[in-house]
Coordinates of N, CA, C and O in Angstrom, one line a residue:
X114 N -57.5 -6.2 12.1 CA -57.4 -5.1 11.1 C -56.0 -4.4 11.2 O -55.4 -4.1 10.2
X115 N -55.5 -4.2 12.5 CA -54.3 -3.6 12.7 C -53.1 -4.4 12.2 O -52.2 -3.9 11.6
X116 N -53.2 -5.8 12.3 CA -52.2 -6.7 11.8 C -52.1 -6.6 10.3 O -51.0 -6.6 9.7
X117 N -53.3 -6.5 9.7 CA -53.3 -6.4 8.2 C -52.6 -5.2 7.7 O -51.9 -5.2 6.7
X118 N -52.8 -4.0 8.4 CA -52.2 -2.8 8.0 C -50.6 -2.9 8.2 O -49.9 -2.4 7.3
X119 N -50.2 -3.6 9.2 CA -48.8 -3.7 9.5 C -48.2 -4.6 8.4 O -47.1 -4.2 7.8
X120 N -48.8 -5.7 8.0 CA -48.3 -6.6 6.9 C -48.3 -5.8 5.6 O -47.4 -5.9 4.8
X121 N -49.3 -5.0 5.3 CA -49.4 -4.2 4.1 C -48.2 -3.2 4.1 O -47.6 -3.1 3.0
X122 N -47.9 -2.6 5.2 CA -46.8 -1.6 5.3 C -45.5 -2.3 5.0 O -44.6 -1.8 4.3
X123 N -45.3 -3.5 5.6 CA -44.1 -4.3 5.4 C -43.9 -4.6 3.9 O -42.9 -4.5 3.3
X124 N -45.0 -5.1 3.3 CA -45.0 -5.4 1.9 C -44.7 -4.2 1.0 O -43.8 -4.3 0.1
X125 N -45.3 -3.1 1.2 CA -45.0 -1.9 0.5 C -43.5 -1.5 0.7 O -42.8 -1.1 -0.3
X126 N -43.0 -1.6 1.9 CA -41.6 -1.2 2.2 C -40.7 -2.1 1.4 O -39.7 -1.7 0.9
X127 N -41.0 -3.4 1.4 CA -40.1 -4.4 0.7 C -40.1 -4.1 -0.8 O -39.1 -4.2 -1.5
X128 N -41.3 -3.7 -1.4 CA -41.4 -3.4 -2.8 C -40.5 -2.1 -3.1 O -39.8 -2.1 -4.1
X129 N -40.7 -1.1 -2.3 CA -39.9 0.1 -2.5 C -38.4 -0.2 -2.3 O -37.6 0.4 -3.1
X130 N -38.0 -1.0 -1.4 CA -36.6 -1.3 -1.2 C -36.1 -2.1 -2.4 O -35.0 -1.8 -2.9
X131 N -36.8 -3.0 -2.9 CA -36.4 -3.8 -4.1 C -36.2 -2.9 -5.3 O -35.3 -3.0 -6.1
X132 N -37.2 -1.9 -5.5 CA -37.1 -1.0 -6.6 C -35.8 -0.1 -6.4 O -35.1 0.2 -7.4
X133 N -35.5 0.3 -5.2 CA -34.3 1.2 -4.9 C -33.1 0.4 -5.3 O -32.2 0.9 -5.9
X134 N -33.0 -0.9 -4.9 CA -31.9 -1.7 -5.2 C -31.7 -1.9 -6.7 O -30.6 -1.9 -7.2
X135 N -32.8 -2.1 -7.4 CA -32.7 -2.3 -8.8 C -32.2 -1.1 -9.5 O -31.5 -1.2 -10.5
X136 N -32.5 0.1 -9.0 CA -32.0 1.3 -9.6 C -30.5 1.6 -9.2 O -29.9 2.6 -9.6
X137 N -29.9 0.7 -8.4 CA -28.5 0.9 -8.1 C -28.3 1.0 -6.6 O -27.2 0.9 -6.1
X138 N -29.3 1.4 -5.8 CA -29.2 1.5 -4.4 C -28.1 2.5 -4.0 O -27.8 3.4 -4.8
X139 N -27.5 2.4 -2.9 CA -26.4 3.3 -2.5 C -25.1 2.7 -3.0 O -24.8 1.5 -2.9
X140 N -24.4 3.6 -3.7 CA -23.1 3.1 -4.3 C -22.0 3.8 -3.5 O -22.0 5.0 -3.3
X141 N -21.0 2.9 -3.1 CA -19.8 3.5 -2.5 C -19.0 4.2 -3.5 O -19.1 3.9 -4.7
X142 N -18.3 5.2 -3.1 CA -17.5 6.0 -4.0 C -16.5 5.1 -4.7 O -16.0 4.1 -4.1
X143 N -16.3 5.3 -6.0 CA -15.3 4.6 -6.8 C -13.9 4.8 -6.2 O -13.6 5.9 -5.9
X144 N -13.1 3.7 -6.0 CA -11.8 3.9 -5.6 C -10.8 3.4 -6.6 O -11.2 2.5 -7.4
X145 N -9.7 3.9 -6.7 CA -8.7 3.4 -7.6 C -7.6 2.6 -6.9 O -7.6 2.7 -5.6
X146 N -6.9 1.9 -7.6 CA -5.8 1.1 -7.0 C -4.7 1.9 -6.4 O -4.0 1.5 -5.6
X147 N -4.6 3.1 -6.9 CA -3.5 4.0 -6.5 C -4.1 5.2 -5.8 O -5.0 5.9 -6.3
X148 N -3.6 5.6 -4.6 CA -4.1 6.7 -3.9 C -3.1 7.8 -4.0 O -3.4 8.9 -3.5
X149 N -1.9 7.6 -4.5 CA -0.9 8.5 -4.5 C -0.9 9.3 -5.9 O -0.9 8.6 -6.9
X150 N -0.9 10.6 -5.8 CA -1.0 11.3 -7.1 C 0.4 11.7 -7.6 O 0.5 12.0 -8.8
X151 N 1.4 11.8 -6.8 CA 2.7 12.3 -7.2 C 3.6 11.2 -7.6 O 3.9 10.3 -6.8
X152 N 4.1 11.2 -8.8 CA 5.1 10.3 -9.3 C 6.3 11.0 -9.8 O 6.2 11.9 -10.6
X153 N 7.5 10.6 -9.3 CA 8.7 11.3 -9.6 C 9.8 10.3 -9.8 O 9.8 9.2 -9.3
X154 N 10.8 10.7 -10.6 CA 12.0 9.8 -10.8 C 13.0 10.0 -9.8 O 13.3 11.1 -9.3
X155 N 13.7 8.9 -9.5 CA 14.8 8.9 -8.5 C 15.9 7.9 -9.0 O 15.6 7.1 -10.0
X156 N 17.0 7.9 -8.4 CA 18.1 6.9 -8.7 C 18.6 6.2 -7.5 O 18.7 6.8 -6.4
X157 N 18.8 4.9 -7.6 CA 19.6 4.1 -6.6 C 20.7 3.5 -7.4 O 20.5 2.8 -8.3
X158 N 21.9 3.9 -7.0 CA 23.1 3.5 -7.7 C 23.0 4.1 -9.1 O 22.8 5.3 -9.2
X159 N 23.1 3.3 -10.2 CA 22.9 3.8 -11.5 C 21.5 3.5 -12.1 O 21.3 3.7 -13.3
X160 N 20.6 3.1 -11.3 CA 19.3 2.7 -11.7 C 18.2 3.7 -11.5 O 18.1 4.2 -10.3
X161 N 17.5 4.1 -12.5 CA 16.4 5.1 -12.4 C 15.1 4.3 -12.1 O 14.9 3.3 -12.6
X162 N 14.3 5.0 -11.2 CA 13.1 4.3 -10.7 C 12.0 5.4 -10.7 O 12.2 6.5 -10.2
X163 N 10.9 5.1 -11.3 CA 9.7 6.0 -11.2 C 9.0 5.7 -9.9 O 8.6 4.5 -9.7
X164 N 8.9 6.7 -9.0 CA 8.3 6.4 -7.7 C 7.1 7.2 -7.4 O 6.9 8.3 -7.8
X165 N 6.2 6.6 -6.7 CA 5.0 7.2 -6.1 C 5.5 7.6 -4.7 O 6.1 6.8 -4.0
X166 N 5.2 8.8 -4.3 CA 5.7 9.3 -3.0 C 4.6 9.3 -2.0 O 3.6 10.0 -2.2
X167 N 4.9 8.6 -0.9 CA 3.9 8.5 0.2 C 4.5 9.3 1.4 O 5.5 9.0 1.9
X168 N 3.7 10.4 1.7 CA 4.2 11.3 2.8 C 3.2 11.3 4.0 O 3.7 11.5 5.1
X169 N 2.0 11.1 3.7 CA 1.0 11.2 4.8 C 0.9 9.9 5.6 O 1.3 8.8 5.1
X170 N 0.3 9.9 6.8 CA 0.1 8.7 7.6 C -0.8 7.7 6.8 O -0.5 6.5 6.8
X171 N -1.8 8.3 6.2 CA -2.8 7.4 5.5 C -2.1 6.7 4.3 O -2.3 5.5 4.1
X172 N -1.2 7.4 3.6 CA -0.4 6.8 2.5 C 0.5 5.8 3.0 O 0.7 4.7 2.4
X173 N 1.2 6.0 4.1 CA 2.1 5.1 4.7 C 1.3 3.8 5.2 O 1.8 2.7 5.0
X174 N 0.2 4.0 5.7 CA -0.6 2.8 6.2 C -1.1 1.9 5.0 O -1.0 0.7 5.1
X175 N -1.5 2.6 3.9 CA -2.0 1.8 2.8 C -0.8 1.2 2.0 O -0.9 0.1 1.6
X176 N 0.2 2.0 1.7 CA 1.3 1.5 0.9 C 0.8 0.9 -0.4 O 0.0 1.4 -1.1
X177 N 1.4 -0.3 -0.7 CA 1.0 -1.0 -1.9 C -0.1 -2.0 -1.7 O -0.4 -2.8 -2.6
X178 N -0.6 -2.1 -0.5 CA -1.6 -3.1 -0.2 C -2.9 -2.9 -1.1 O -3.2 -1.8 -1.5
X179 N -3.4 -4.1 -1.5 CA -4.6 -4.1 -2.3 C -4.3 -4.1 -3.8 O -5.2 -4.4 -4.6
X180 N -3.1 -3.8 -4.2 CA -2.8 -3.8 -5.6 C -2.5 -5.2 -6.1 O -2.1 -6.1 -5.3
X181 N -2.7 -5.4 -7.4 CA -2.4 -6.8 -8.0 C -0.9 -6.9 -8.3 O -0.4 -8.0 -8.4
X182 N -0.2 -5.8 -8.6 CA 1.2 -5.9 -9.1 C 1.8 -4.5 -9.0 O 1.1 -3.5 -8.7
X183 N 3.1 -4.5 -9.3 CA 3.8 -3.2 -9.4 C 4.7 -3.3 -10.7 O 5.4 -4.3 -10.8
X184 N 4.6 -2.4 -11.6 CA 5.4 -2.4 -12.8 C 6.9 -2.5 -12.5 O 7.4 -1.9 -11.6
X185 N 7.6 -3.1 -13.4 CA 9.1 -3.1 -13.3 C 9.6 -1.7 -13.5 O 9.1 -0.9 -14.3
X186 N 10.5 -1.3 -12.7 CA 11.1 0.0 -12.7 C 10.3 1.0 -12.0 O 10.6 2.2 -12.0
X187 N 9.2 0.6 -11.3 CA 8.4 1.5 -10.5 C 8.5 1.1 -9.0 O 8.7 -0.1 -8.7
X188 N 8.3 2.1 -8.1 CA 8.3 1.8 -6.7 C 7.5 2.8 -5.9 O 6.9 3.7 -6.5
X189 N 7.4 2.6 -4.6 CA 6.8 3.5 -3.8 C 7.8 4.0 -2.7 O 8.4 3.1 -2.1
X190 N 8.0 5.3 -2.6 CA 8.9 5.9 -1.7 C 8.2 6.4 -0.5 O 7.3 7.2 -0.7
X191 N 8.6 6.0 0.7 CA 8.0 6.4 1.9 C 8.9 7.4 2.6 O 10.1 7.1 2.9
X192 N 8.5 8.7 2.7 CA 9.3 9.7 3.4 C 9.0 9.6 4.9 O 7.9 9.7 5.3
X193 N 10.1 9.5 5.7 CA 9.9 9.3 7.1 C 10.6 10.4 7.8 O 11.4 11.2 7.2
X194 N 10.5 10.4 9.1 CA 11.2 11.4 10.0 C 12.7 10.9 10.0 O 13.0 9.7 9.9
X195 N 13.6 11.8 10.2 CA 15.0 11.5 10.3 C 15.3 10.5 11.4 O 14.7 10.6 12.5
X196 N 16.2 9.6 11.1 CA 16.6 8.6 12.1 C 15.4 7.7 12.6 O 15.4 7.4 13.8
X197 N 14.5 7.4 11.8 CA 13.3 6.6 12.1 C 13.7 5.1 12.2 O 14.7 4.7 11.5
X198 N 12.9 4.3 12.9 CA 13.1 2.8 12.9 C 11.7 2.2 12.7 O 11.3 1.4 13.5
X199 N 11.0 2.6 11.6 CA 9.7 2.0 11.4 C 9.7 0.5 11.0 O 10.7 0.1 10.5
X200 N 8.6 -0.1 11.3 CA 8.5 -1.5 10.8 C 7.4 -1.5 9.8 O 6.4 -0.8 9.9
X201 N 7.5 -2.4 8.8 CA 6.5 -2.5 7.7 C 6.0 -3.9 7.8 O 6.6 -4.9 8.1
X202 N 4.7 -4.1 7.4 CA 4.1 -5.4 7.3 C 3.5 -5.5 5.9 O 3.5 -4.6 5.1
X203 N 3.0 -6.7 5.6 CA 2.6 -7.0 4.3 C 1.0 -7.2 4.2 O 0.5 -8.0 3.4
X204 N 0.3 -6.5 5.1 CA -1.1 -6.7 5.2 C -1.8 -6.4 3.9 O -1.5 -5.3 3.3
X205 N -2.6 -7.2 3.4 CA -3.4 -7.1 2.2 C -2.5 -7.0 0.9 O -3.0 -6.5 -0.1
X206 N -1.3 -7.5 1.0 CA -0.4 -7.5 -0.2 C -0.8 -8.7 -1.0 O -1.1 -9.8 -0.5
X207 N -0.6 -8.6 -2.3 CA -1.0 -9.6 -3.2 C 0.3 -10.1 -4.0 O 0.1 -11.0 -4.8
X208 N 1.4 -9.5 -3.7 CA 2.6 -9.9 -4.5 C 3.8 -9.6 -3.6 O 3.8 -8.8 -2.7
X209 N 5.0 -10.3 -3.8 CA 6.2 -10.1 -3.0 C 6.9 -8.8 -3.5 O 6.7 -8.4 -4.6
X210 N 7.7 -8.3 -2.6 CA 8.4 -7.0 -2.9 C 9.8 -7.1 -2.3 O 10.2 -7.9 -1.5
X211 N 10.6 -6.1 -2.8 CA 11.9 -5.8 -2.3 C 11.8 -4.5 -1.5 O 11.0 -3.6 -1.9
X212 N 12.6 -4.3 -0.5 CA 12.6 -3.1 0.2 C 14.1 -2.6 0.3 O 15.0 -3.3 0.7
X213 N 14.2 -1.3 0.0 CA 15.5 -0.6 0.2 C 15.3 0.4 1.3 O 14.5 1.3 1.2
X214 N 16.2 0.3 2.3 CA 16.1 1.3 3.5 C 17.2 2.3 3.2 O 18.4 2.0 2.9
X215 N 16.8 3.6 3.3 CA 17.7 4.7 2.9 C 17.9 5.7 4.1 O 16.9 6.0 4.8
X216 N 19.1 6.2 4.3 CA 19.4 7.3 5.2 C 20.5 8.2 4.7 O 21.5 7.6 4.2
X217 N 20.3 9.4 4.7 CA 21.3 10.4 4.2 C 21.7 10.1 2.8 O 22.9 10.1 2.5
X218 N 20.8 9.8 1.9 CA 21.1 9.5 0.5 C 21.9 8.3 0.3 O 22.7 8.3 -0.8
X219 N 21.9 7.4 1.2 CA 22.7 6.1 1.0 C 21.8 4.9 1.3 O 21.0 5.0 2.3
X220 N 22.0 3.8 0.6 CA 21.3 2.6 1.0 C 22.0 2.0 2.3 O 23.2 1.8 2.3
X221 N 21.2 1.9 3.3 CA 21.7 1.4 4.6 C 21.3 -0.1 4.9 O 21.9 -0.7 5.7
X222 N 20.3 -0.6 4.2 CA 19.9 -2.0 4.4 C 19.0 -2.3 3.2 O 18.4 -1.5 2.6
X223 N 18.9 -3.6 3.0 CA 18.0 -4.1 1.9 C 17.3 -5.4 2.4 O 17.8 -6.1 3.3
X224 N 16.1 -5.6 1.9 CA 15.4 -6.9 2.2 C 14.8 -7.3 0.9 O 14.0 -6.5 0.3
X225 N 15.1 -8.5 0.4 CA 14.5 -8.9 -0.9 C 13.6 -10.1 -0.8 O 13.6 -10.9 0.1
X226 N 12.7 -10.1 -1.8 CA 11.7 -11.2 -1.9 C 10.9 -11.4 -0.7 O 10.7 -12.5 -0.2
X227 N 10.3 -10.3 -0.2 CA 9.4 -10.4 1.0 C 8.1 -10.9 0.5 O 7.5 -10.3 -0.3
X228 N 7.6 -12.1 1.0 CA 6.4 -12.6 0.5 C 5.1 -11.9 1.1 O 5.2 -11.2 2.1
X229 N 4.0 -11.9 0.3 CA 2.8 -11.3 0.9 C 2.4 -12.1 2.1 O 2.8 -13.2 2.3
X230 N 1.6 -11.4 3.0 CA 1.1 -12.1 4.2 C 0.2 -13.2 3.8 O -0.5 -13.2 2.8
X231 N 0.1 -14.2 4.7 CA -0.8 -15.3 4.5 C -2.2 -14.8 4.5 O -2.5 -13.9 5.3
X232 N -3.1 -15.4 3.7 CA -4.5 -15.0 3.7 C -5.1 -15.0 5.1 O -4.9 -16.0 5.8
X233 N -5.8 -14.0 5.5 CA -6.5 -13.9 6.8 C -5.6 -13.5 7.9 O -6.1 -13.3 9.0
X234 N -4.3 -13.3 7.7 CA -3.4 -12.9 8.8 C -3.7 -11.5 9.2 O -3.9 -10.6 8.3
X235 N -3.8 -11.2 10.5 CA -4.1 -9.9 11.0 C -3.2 -9.6 12.2 O -2.7 -10.5 12.9
X236 N -3.1 -8.3 12.6 CA -2.4 -7.9 13.8 C -1.1 -8.6 14.1 O -0.2 -8.5 13.3
X237 N -1.0 -9.2 15.2 CA 0.3 -9.9 15.6 C 0.7 -11.1 14.8 O 1.8 -11.5 14.9
X238 N -0.2 -11.6 13.9 CA 0.1 -12.7 13.0 C 1.0 -12.2 11.9 O 1.5 -13.1 11.1
X239 N 1.0 -10.9 11.6 CA 1.7 -10.4 10.5 C 3.2 -10.1 10.8 O 3.5 -9.4 11.8
X240 N 4.1 -10.7 10.1 CA 5.6 -10.5 10.3 C 5.8 -9.0 10.1 O 5.2 -8.3 9.2
X241 N 6.8 -8.4 10.8 CA 7.2 -7.0 10.6 C 8.6 -7.0 10.0 O 9.5 -7.9 10.4
X242 N 8.9 -6.1 9.2 CA 10.2 -5.9 8.5 C 10.7 -4.5 8.8 O 10.0 -3.5 8.7
X243 N 12.0 -4.4 9.3 CA 12.6 -3.1 9.5 C 14.1 -3.2 9.3 O 14.7 -4.2 9.3
X244 N 14.6 -2.0 9.1 CA 16.0 -1.8 8.9 C 16.8 -2.1 10.2 O 16.3 -1.9 11.3
X245 N 18.0 -2.5 10.0 CA 18.9 -2.7 11.2 C 19.5 -1.4 11.6 O 20.1 -1.3 12.7
X246 N 19.4 -0.3 10.8 CA 19.9 1.0 11.1 C 18.8 2.0 10.9 O 17.8 1.8 10.2
X247 N 19.0 3.2 11.6 CA 18.0 4.3 11.4 C 17.9 4.7 9.9 O 18.9 4.7 9.2
X248 N 16.7 5.2 9.5 CA 16.5 5.6 8.1 C 15.7 6.9 8.1 O 15.2 7.3 9.1
X249 N 15.7 7.5 6.9 CA 14.8 8.6 6.6 C 13.8 8.4 5.5 O 13.0 9.2 5.2
X250 N 14.0 7.3 4.7 CA 13.1 6.9 3.7 C 13.2 5.5 3.4 O 14.2 4.8 3.7
X251 N 12.1 4.9 2.8 CA 12.0 3.5 2.4 C 11.5 3.4 1.0 O 10.5 4.1 0.7
X252 N 12.1 2.5 0.2 CA 11.6 2.3 -1.1 C 11.2 0.9 -1.3 O 12.0 0.0 -1.1
X253 N 9.9 0.7 -1.7 CA 9.4 -0.6 -2.0 C 9.3 -0.8 -3.5 O 8.9 0.1 -4.2
X254 N 9.8 -2.0 -4.0 CA 9.9 -2.3 -5.4 C 9.4 -3.7 -5.6 O 9.2 -4.5 -4.7
X255 N 9.2 -4.0 -6.9 CA 8.7 -5.4 -7.2 C 9.9 -6.4 -6.8 O 11.0 -6.0 -6.8
X256 N 9.5 -7.6 -6.5 CA 10.5 -8.6 -6.0 C 11.5 -8.9 -7.1 O 11.2 -8.9 -8.3
X257 N 12.7 -9.1 -6.7 CA 13.8 -9.3 -7.7 C 14.6 -8.1 -8.1 O 15.6 -8.2 -8.8
X258 N 14.0 -6.9 -7.8 CA 14.6 -5.7 -8.3 C 16.1 -5.5 -7.8 O 17.0 -5.1 -8.5
X259 N 16.2 -5.8 -6.5 CA 17.5 -5.6 -5.9 C 18.6 -6.4 -6.5 O 19.7 -5.9 -6.9
X260 N 18.3 -7.7 -6.7 CA 19.3 -8.6 -7.4 C 19.5 -8.2 -8.9 O 20.6 -8.2 -9.4
X261 N 18.4 -8.0 -9.6 CA 18.5 -7.6 -11.0 C 19.3 -6.4 -11.3 O 20.0 -6.3 -12.3
X262 N 19.3 -5.5 -10.3 CA 20.0 -4.2 -10.5 C 21.3 -4.1 -9.7 O 21.9 -3.0 -9.7
X263 N 21.7 -5.1 -9.0 CA 22.9 -5.1 -8.2 C 22.9 -4.1 -7.1 O 24.0 -3.5 -6.8
X264 N 21.7 -3.8 -6.5 CA 21.7 -2.8 -5.4 C 22.3 -3.4 -4.2 O 22.1 -4.5 -3.8
X265 N 23.1 -2.5 -3.5 CA 23.8 -3.0 -2.3 C 23.9 -1.9 -1.3 O 23.8 -0.7 -1.6
X266 N 24.1 -2.3 0.0 CA 24.4 -1.3 1.0 C 25.5 -0.4 0.6 O 26.6 -0.9 0.1
X267 N 25.4 0.9 0.8 CA 26.4 1.9 0.5 C 26.2 2.6 -0.8 O 26.8 3.6 -1.1
X268 N 25.2 2.0 -1.7 CA 24.9 2.7 -2.9 C 24.3 4.1 -2.7 O 23.6 4.3 -1.7
X269 N 24.7 5.0 -3.6 CA 24.2 6.4 -3.5 C 22.8 6.4 -4.0 O 22.4 5.7 -4.9
X270 N 22.0 7.3 -3.3 CA 20.6 7.4 -3.7 C 20.3 8.9 -4.0 O 20.7 9.8 -3.3
X271 N 19.7 9.1 -5.2 CA 19.3 10.5 -5.6 C 17.8 10.5 -5.4 O 17.0 10.0 -6.3
X272 N 17.3 11.1 -4.3 CA 15.9 11.2 -4.1 C 15.2 12.2 -5.0 O 15.9 13.2 -5.4
X273 N 13.9 12.1 -5.2 CA 13.2 13.1 -6.0 C 13.2 14.4 -5.2 O 13.2 14.4 -4.0
X274 N 13.1 15.5 -5.9 CA 13.0 16.8 -5.3 C 11.6 17.1 -4.7 O 10.7 16.6 -5.2

Protein backbone atom coordinates (compact mmCIF):
# COMPACT_ATOMS: atom_id res chain seq x y z
CA UNK A 1 0.00 0.00 0.00
CA UNK A 2 2.86 2.37 0.89
CA UNK A 3 4.50 1.77 -2.53
CA UNK A 4 1.23 2.55 -4.28
CA UNK A 5 0.98 5.91 -2.46
CA UNK A 6 4.56 6.77 -3.42
CA UNK A 7 3.91 5.99 -7.10
CA UNK A 8 0.66 7.98 -6.96
CA UNK A 9 2.58 10.98 -5.49
CA UNK A 10 5.24 10.72 -8.20
CA UNK A 11 2.54 10.61 -10.90
CA UNK A 12 0.71 13.64 -9.47
CA UNK A 13 4.03 15.51 -9.19
CA UNK A 14 4.87 14.76 -12.83
CA UNK A 15 1.44 15.96 -13.97
CA UNK A 16 1.80 19.20 -11.99
CA UNK A 17 5.34 19.72 -13.34
CA UNK A 18 4.15 19.15 -16.94
CA UNK A 19 1.29 21.66 -16.44
CA UNK A 20 3.75 24.22 -15.01
CA UNK A 21 6.07 23.77 -18.01
CA UNK A 22 3.17 24.11 -20.44
CA UNK A 23 2.25 27.46 -18.87
CA UNK A 24 5.79 28.69 -19.45
CA UNK A 25 7.62 27.39 -16.38
CA UNK A 26 10.38 29.61 -15.05
CA UNK A 27 11.51 32.19 -17.56
CA UNK A 28 14.92 33.76 -17.41
CA UNK A 29 14.88 37.54 -17.65
CA UNK A 30 14.94 38.85 -21.20
CA UNK A 31 18.37 40.10 -22.20
CA UNK A 32 19.29 42.37 -25.03
CA UNK A 33 22.30 42.21 -27.27
CA UNK A 34 23.46 45.51 -25.83
CA UNK A 35 24.10 46.13 -22.17
CA UNK A 36 25.51 49.62 -22.59
CA UNK A 37 22.97 52.42 -22.40
CA UNK A 38 25.24 55.38 -23.18
CA UNK A 39 26.02 56.17 -26.83
CA UNK A 40 28.06 59.24 -27.72
CA UNK A 41 29.89 60.59 -30.73
CA UNK A 42 33.69 60.84 -30.92
CA UNK A 43 36.31 61.45 -33.61
CA UNK A 44 39.47 59.65 -34.64
CA UNK A 45 41.38 61.77 -37.12
CA UNK A 46 38.63 63.24 -39.31
CA UNK A 47 36.25 60.30 -38.82
CA UNK A 48 33.18 60.53 -36.56
CA UNK A 49 32.16 57.37 -34.71
CA UNK A 50 29.05 56.64 -32.63
CA UNK A 51 30.33 54.81 -29.56
CA UNK A 52 28.88 52.83 -26.73
CA UNK A 53 30.91 53.62 -23.65
CA UNK A 54 32.01 50.77 -21.38
CA UNK A 55 33.21 51.96 -17.99
CA UNK A 56 32.35 49.21 -15.49
CA UNK A 57 34.21 45.94 -14.98
CA UNK A 58 31.13 44.03 -16.15
CA UNK A 59 30.91 46.10 -19.35
CA UNK A 60 34.64 45.58 -19.99
CA UNK A 61 34.30 41.81 -19.53
CA UNK A 62 31.31 41.51 -21.87
CA UNK A 63 32.42 44.00 -24.51
CA UNK A 64 31.02 43.08 -27.92
CA UNK A 65 30.81 39.35 -27.18
CA UNK A 66 27.58 37.59 -28.07
CA UNK A 67 26.57 40.12 -30.72
CA UNK A 68 26.06 39.11 -34.34
CA UNK A 69 27.58 42.27 -35.82
CA UNK A 70 28.49 45.91 -35.31
CA UNK A 71 27.14 48.67 -37.55
CA UNK A 72 29.53 50.57 -39.77
CA UNK A 73 30.57 53.80 -38.09
CA UNK A 74 29.78 52.42 -34.63
CA UNK A 75 32.15 51.19 -31.95
CA UNK A 76 32.63 50.42 -28.30
CA UNK A 77 34.91 52.64 -26.24
CA UNK A 78 36.51 51.15 -23.15
CA UNK A 79 37.58 53.75 -20.59
CA UNK A 80 40.61 52.48 -18.66
CA UNK A 81 42.92 53.68 -15.91
CA UNK A 82 45.70 56.00 -17.04
CA UNK A 83 48.76 54.20 -18.43
CA UNK A 84 47.04 50.78 -18.46
CA UNK A 85 48.33 47.77 -20.36
CA UNK A 86 45.18 45.60 -20.54
CA UNK A 87 44.85 42.62 -22.82
CA UNK A 88 41.69 41.82 -24.75
CA UNK A 89 40.41 38.47 -25.94
CA UNK A 90 37.75 37.50 -28.46
CA UNK A 91 35.74 35.17 -26.19
CA UNK A 92 32.23 34.56 -27.58
CA UNK A 93 32.81 36.97 -30.47
CA UNK A 94 30.96 36.22 -33.69
CA UNK A 95 32.71 38.66 -36.04
CA UNK A 96 36.19 40.14 -36.58
CA UNK A 97 37.06 43.61 -35.28
CA UNK A 98 39.64 46.38 -35.46
CA UNK A 99 41.07 47.86 -32.26
CA UNK A 100 42.41 51.37 -31.77
CA UNK A 101 44.57 51.90 -28.67
CA UNK A 102 44.43 55.47 -27.31
CA UNK A 103 46.48 57.46 -24.81
CA UNK A 104 46.31 61.20 -24.08
CA UNK A 105 43.90 61.78 -27.00
CA UNK A 106 46.23 60.18 -29.55
CA UNK A 107 46.19 56.84 -31.38
CA UNK A 108 49.21 54.97 -29.98
CA UNK A 109 48.65 51.56 -31.61
CA UNK A 110 46.21 49.76 -33.93
CA UNK A 111 45.27 46.15 -34.55
CA UNK A 112 43.15 45.32 -37.57
CA UNK A 113 41.05 42.37 -38.68
CA UNK A 114 41.26 40.44 -35.42
CA UNK A 115 39.33 37.21 -36.00
CA UNK A 116 36.76 35.82 -33.57
CA UNK A 117 37.97 33.06 -31.28
CA UNK A 118 37.68 29.49 -32.49
CA UNK A 119 34.47 27.80 -31.36
CA UNK A 120 34.90 26.24 -27.94
CA UNK A 121 38.14 28.10 -27.12
CA UNK A 122 38.38 29.01 -23.43
CA UNK A 123 40.89 30.38 -20.95
CA UNK A 124 44.49 30.00 -22.07
CA UNK A 125 43.37 28.83 -25.55
CA UNK A 126 42.21 32.37 -26.31
CA UNK A 127 44.78 34.69 -27.90
CA UNK A 128 45.27 38.01 -26.09
CA UNK A 129 45.64 41.37 -27.83
CA UNK A 130 47.25 44.42 -26.26
CA UNK A 131 48.92 47.67 -27.13
CA UNK A 132 52.67 48.00 -27.33
CA UNK A 133 52.34 51.23 -25.33
CA UNK A 134 50.37 52.27 -22.22
CA UNK A 135 46.81 53.44 -22.93
CA UNK A 136 43.87 55.14 -21.23
CA UNK A 137 41.12 53.95 -23.60
CA UNK A 138 40.45 51.37 -26.28
CA UNK A 139 38.08 51.59 -29.24
CA UNK A 140 36.68 48.44 -30.88
CA UNK A 141 35.17 48.77 -34.37
CA UNK A 142 33.99 46.54 -37.20
CA UNK A 143 36.82 44.94 -39.17
CA UNK A 144 38.23 47.02 -42.00
CA UNK A 145 37.42 50.35 -40.31
CA UNK A 146 41.07 51.29 -39.75
CA UNK A 147 42.03 50.77 -43.41
CA UNK A 148 38.79 52.25 -44.79
CA UNK A 149 39.34 55.46 -42.84
CA UNK A 150 43.14 55.70 -43.00
CA UNK A 151 43.51 55.61 -39.19
CA UNK A 152 47.16 55.57 -38.11
CA UNK A 153 49.35 55.95 -35.04
CA UNK A 154 49.59 59.63 -34.11
CA UNK A 155 46.05 60.56 -35.21
CA UNK A 156 44.24 62.95 -32.87
CA UNK A 157 41.28 61.54 -30.92
CA UNK A 158 38.34 63.59 -29.64
CA UNK A 159 36.80 61.46 -26.90
CA UNK A 160 33.16 61.92 -25.90
CA UNK A 161 32.54 64.17 -22.90
